[in-house]
Amino acid sequence: MTERETTRLIAWSLELRQVHTRLRAALDLARGAVAEGRSAETATRDLLLYCHGFCAALDGHHRSEDDTLFPAIRAAHPELEPVLRRLTQDHSMIAYLLGGLQAAVEQAAPAAELDRHLEGVAAIMENHFRYEERQLLTVLETLSLDATPEAVLGPL
């Protein structure tokens, strides 16, 4: 294996970590806006922007994993099927929670309700990211995958 090929393989694990870091930061910003007690109108406007951006980014990340990354891992490491199944189930649960958050934001829910939605997304998302990183980072360092980071990890 050439040095360039080795660098590219290791880059997949770094890419995944960077995507997770950016998504965590975006969620922290939204939670901060609610916690600061901004006016309901300002918080709602900020959260609508957040939801359209963050929710689309997180959903796109998970769809890309489900459509591109996980099939490649499954082909190279069939023994990881239970891990991939759990991660895919997490994606469905997170999508459901994001739908609830989006509905609350669109209905201009009170700050306490918005915070509950954000807390739920944060808890499940963080648990999912940690599990995914524990289970897949080493695999990504050896995975041969001919695709762009955007196709594999979403539009971040």
mmCIF file of C-alpha atoms in Angstrom:
data_model
loop_
_atom_site.group_PDB
_atom_site.id
_atom_site.type_symbol
_atom_site.label_atom_id
_atom_site.label_comp_id
_atom_site.label_asym_id
_atom_site.label_seq_id
_atom_site.Cartn_x
_atom_site.Cartn_y
_atom_site.Cartn_z
ATOM 1 C CA MET A 1 0.000 0.000 0.000
ATOM 2 C CA THR A 2 1.362 3.421 -0.908
ATOM 3 C CA GLU A 3 1.714 6.252 1.583
ATOM 4 C CA ARG A 4 -1.048 8.148 -0.227
ATOM 5 C CA GLU A 5 -3.426 5.172 0.064
ATOM 6 C CA THR A 6 -2.639 4.824 3.764
ATOM 7 C CA THR A 7 -3.205 8.548 4.305
ATOM 8 C CA ARG A 8 -6.552 8.356 2.475
ATOM 9 C CA LEU A 9 -7.716 5.406 4.569
ATOM 10 C CA ILE A 10 -6.853 7.102 7.834
ATOM 11 C CA ALA A 11 -8.591 10.233 6.565
ATOM 12 C CA TRP A 12 -11.991 8.481 6.760
ATOM 13 C CA SER A 13 -11.715 8.127 10.537
ATOM 14 C CA LEU A 14 -10.572 11.748 10.826
ATOM 15 C CA GLU A 15 -13.438 12.893 8.597
ATOM 16 C CA LEU A 16 -15.978 11.105 10.782
ATOM 17 C CA ARG A 17 -14.564 12.687 13.946
ATOM 18 C CA GLN A 18 -14.627 16.145 12.328
ATOM 19 C CA VAL A 19 -18.237 15.757 11.196
ATOM 20 C CA HIS A 20 -19.268 14.702 14.703
ATOM 21 C CA THR A 21 -17.373 17.659 16.192
ATOM 22 C CA ARG A 22 -19.141 20.132 13.889
ATOM 23 C CA LEU A 23 -22.563 18.639 14.651
ATOM 24 C CA ARG A 24 -21.884 18.776 18.408
ATOM 25 C CA ALA A 25 -20.873 22.444 18.126
ATOM 26 C CA ALA A 26 -24.020 23.315 16.174
ATOM 27 C CA LEU A 27 -26.208 21.663 18.799
ATOM 28 C CA ASP A 28 -24.385 23.513 21.589
ATOM 29 C CA LEU A 29 -25.085 26.834 19.859
ATOM 30 C CA ALA A 30 -28.808 26.095 19.667
ATOM 31 C CA ARG A 31 -28.950 25.004 23.291
ATOM 32 C CA GLY A 32 -27.081 28.158 24.274
ATOM 33 C CA ALA A 33 -29.632 30.351 22.515
ATOM 34 C CA VAL A 34 -32.470 28.746 24.460
ATOM 35 C CA ALA A 35 -30.550 28.813 27.761
ATOM 36 C CA GLU A 36 -29.750 32.526 27.396
ATOM 37 C CA GLY A 37 -33.461 33.223 27.640
ATOM 38 C CA ARG A 38 -33.659 35.269 24.469
ATOM 39 C CA SER A 39 -37.118 36.497 23.613
ATOM 40 C CA ALA A 40 -39.394 33.791 22.280
ATOM 41 C CA GLU A 41 -39.480 35.460 18.872
ATOM 42 C CA THR A 42 -35.682 35.700 18.618
ATOM 43 C CA ALA A 43 -35.136 32.175 19.963
ATOM 44 C CA THR A 44 -37.722 30.794 17.551
ATOM 45 C CA ARG A 45 -36.143 32.563 14.587
ATOM 46 C CA ASP A 46 -32.672 31.332 15.621
ATOM 47 C CA LEU A 47 -33.936 27.804 16.129
ATOM 48 C CA LEU A 48 -35.744 27.784 12.792
ATOM 49 C CA LEU A 49 -32.442 28.616 11.117
ATOM 50 C CA TYR A 50 -30.733 26.039 13.303
ATOM 51 C CA CYS A 51 -33.302 23.356 12.480
ATOM 52 C CA HIS A 52 -33.148 23.948 8.771
ATOM 53 C CA GLY A 53 -29.358 23.841 8.845
ATOM 54 C CA PHE A 54 -28.474 21.451 11.648
ATOM 55 C CA CYS A 55 -31.384 19.055 11.185
ATOM 56 C CA ALA A 56 -30.706 18.833 7.448
ATOM 57 C CA ALA A 57 -26.977 18.322 8.072
ATOM 58 C CA LEU A 58 -27.477 15.600 10.678
ATOM 59 C CA ASP A 59 -30.108 13.860 8.562
ATOM 60 C CA GLY A 60 -27.859 14.096 5.490
ATOM 61 C CA HIS A 61 -24.946 12.681 7.482
ATOM 62 C CA HIS A 62 -26.995 9.688 8.580
ATOM 63 C CA ARG A 63 -28.502 9.071 5.136
ATOM 64 C CA SER A 64 -25.029 9.099 3.597
ATOM 65 C CA GLU A 65 -23.793 6.624 6.172
ATOM 66 C CA ASP A 66 -26.807 4.364 5.589
ATOM 67 C CA ASP A 67 -26.546 4.561 1.780
ATOM 68 C CA THR A 68 -22.771 4.574 1.199
ATOM 69 C CA LEU A 69 -20.589 3.996 4.253
ATOM 70 C CA PHE A 70 -22.447 1.170 5.960
ATOM 71 C CA PRO A 71 -22.812 -0.981 2.821
ATOM 72 C CA ALA A 72 -19.051 -0.649 2.256
ATOM 73 C CA ILE A 73 -18.330 -1.660 5.852
ATOM 74 C CA ARG A 74 -20.849 -4.507 5.644
ATOM 75 C CA ALA A 75 -19.134 -5.857 2.515
ATOM 76 C CA ALA A 76 -15.658 -5.675 4.058
ATOM 77 C CA HIS A 77 -16.646 -6.664 7.619
ATOM 78 C CA PRO A 78 -19.839 -8.769 7.695
ATOM 79 C CA GLU A 79 -19.208 -9.501 11.372
ATOM 80 C CA LEU A 80 -20.162 -5.868 12.091
ATOM 81 C CA GLU A 81 -23.770 -6.372 10.945
ATOM 82 C CA PRO A 82 -25.168 -6.074 14.525
ATOM 83 C CA VAL A 83 -23.252 -2.806 15.018
ATOM 84 C CA LEU A 84 -24.477 -1.394 11.709
ATOM 85 C CA ARG A 85 -28.045 -2.450 12.487
ATOM 86 C CA ARG A 86 -27.906 -0.639 15.840
ATOM 87 C CA LEU A 87 -26.446 2.490 14.229
ATOM 88 C CA THR A 88 -29.157 2.459 11.557
ATOM 89 C CA GLN A 89 -31.819 2.149 14.281
ATOM 90 C CA ASP A 90 -30.238 5.114 16.057
ATOM 91 C CA HIS A 91 -30.503 7.087 12.810
ATOM 92 C CA SER A 92 -34.245 6.402 12.717
ATOM 93 C CA MET A 93 -34.664 7.431 16.351
ATOM 94 C CA ILE A 94 -32.690 10.640 15.828
ATOM 95 C CA ALA A 95 -34.759 11.473 12.724
ATOM 96 C CA TYR A 96 -37.912 11.062 14.819
ATOM 97 C CA LEU A 97 -36.530 13.360 17.544
ATOM 98 C CA LEU A 98 -35.500 15.942 14.950
ATOM 99 C CA GLY A 99 -39.046 15.872 13.568
ATOM 100 C CA GLY A 100 -40.389 16.621 17.049
ATOM 101 C CA LEU A 101 -37.898 19.450 17.493
ATOM 102 C CA GLN A 102 -38.777 20.915 14.104
ATOM 103 C CA ALA A 103 -42.510 20.802 14.931
ATOM 104 C CA ALA A 104 -41.923 22.482 18.312
ATOM 105 C CA VAL A 105 -39.869 25.229 16.707
ATOM 106 C CA GLU A 106 -42.438 25.835 13.964
ATOM 107 C CA GLN A 107 -45.173 26.098 16.613
ATOM 108 C CA ALA A 108 -43.074 28.571 18.651
ATOM 109 C CA ALA A 109 -43.121 26.291 21.688
ATOM 110 C CA PRO A 110 -42.034 27.732 25.041
ATOM 111 C CA ALA A 111 -38.307 27.721 25.832
ATOM 112 C CA ALA A 112 -38.665 24.884 28.362
ATOM 113 C CA GLU A 113 -40.234 22.626 25.722
ATOM 114 C CA LEU A 114 -37.613 23.538 23.141
ATOM 115 C CA ASP A 115 -34.908 22.760 25.690
ATOM 116 C CA ARG A 116 -36.448 19.320 26.352
ATOM 117 C CA HIS A 117 -36.365 18.567 22.624
ATOM 118 C CA LEU A 118 -32.769 19.760 22.331
ATOM 119 C CA GLU A 119 -31.766 17.766 25.408
ATOM 120 C CA GLY A 120 -33.294 14.621 23.912
ATOM 121 C CA VAL A 121 -31.510 15.119 20.591
ATOM 122 C CA ALA A 122 -28.243 15.864 22.398
ATOM 123 C CA ALA A 123 -28.431 12.760 24.594
ATOM 124 C CA ILE A 124 -29.210 10.313 21.812
ATOM 125 C CA MET A 125 -26.847 11.974 19.334
ATOM 126 C CA GLU A 126 -23.915 11.921 21.772
ATOM 127 C CA ASN A 127 -24.526 8.301 22.730
ATOM 128 C CA HIS A 128 -24.750 7.389 19.043
ATOM 129 C CA PHE A 129 -21.581 9.273 18.099
ATOM 130 C CA ARG A 130 -19.559 7.704 20.908
ATOM 131 C CA TYR A 131 -20.717 4.199 20.062
ATOM 132 C CA GLU A 132 -20.098 4.737 16.358
ATOM 133 C CA GLU A 133 -16.615 6.084 16.998
ATOM 134 C CA ARG A 134 -15.735 3.193 19.351
ATOM 135 C CA GLN A 135 -16.970 0.609 16.868
ATOM 136 C CA LEU A 136 -15.947 2.065 13.506
ATOM 137 C CA LEU A 137 -12.907 4.342 13.695
ATOM 138 C CA THR A 138 -10.427 1.479 13.499
ATOM 139 C CA VAL A 139 -12.444 -0.089 10.669
ATOM 140 C CA LEU A 140 -12.414 3.210 8.777
ATOM 141 C CA GLU A 141 -8.644 3.321 8.991
ATOM 142 C CA THR A 142 -8.481 0.163 6.862
ATOM 143 C CA LEU A 143 -11.570 0.587 4.684
ATOM 144 C CA SER A 144 -10.983 0.932 0.968
ATOM 145 C CA LEU A 145 -13.720 3.216 -0.290
ATOM 146 C CA ASP A 146 -13.606 5.181 -3.525
ATOM 147 C CA ALA A 147 -15.978 8.071 -2.826
ATOM 148 C CA THR A 148 -15.949 11.695 -1.716
ATOM 149 C CA PRO A 149 -16.294 12.574 1.968
ATOM 150 C CA GLU A 150 -19.606 14.304 1.160
ATOM 151 C CA ALA A 151 -21.029 11.118 -0.369
ATOM 152 C CA VAL A 152 -19.908 9.024 2.592
ATOM 153 C CA LEU A 153 -20.483 11.353 5.545
ATOM 154 C CA GLY A 154 -22.960 13.921 4.319
ATOM 155 C CA PRO A 155 -22.841 17.540 3.153
ATOM 156 C CA LEU A 156 -20.705 18.934 5.976
#
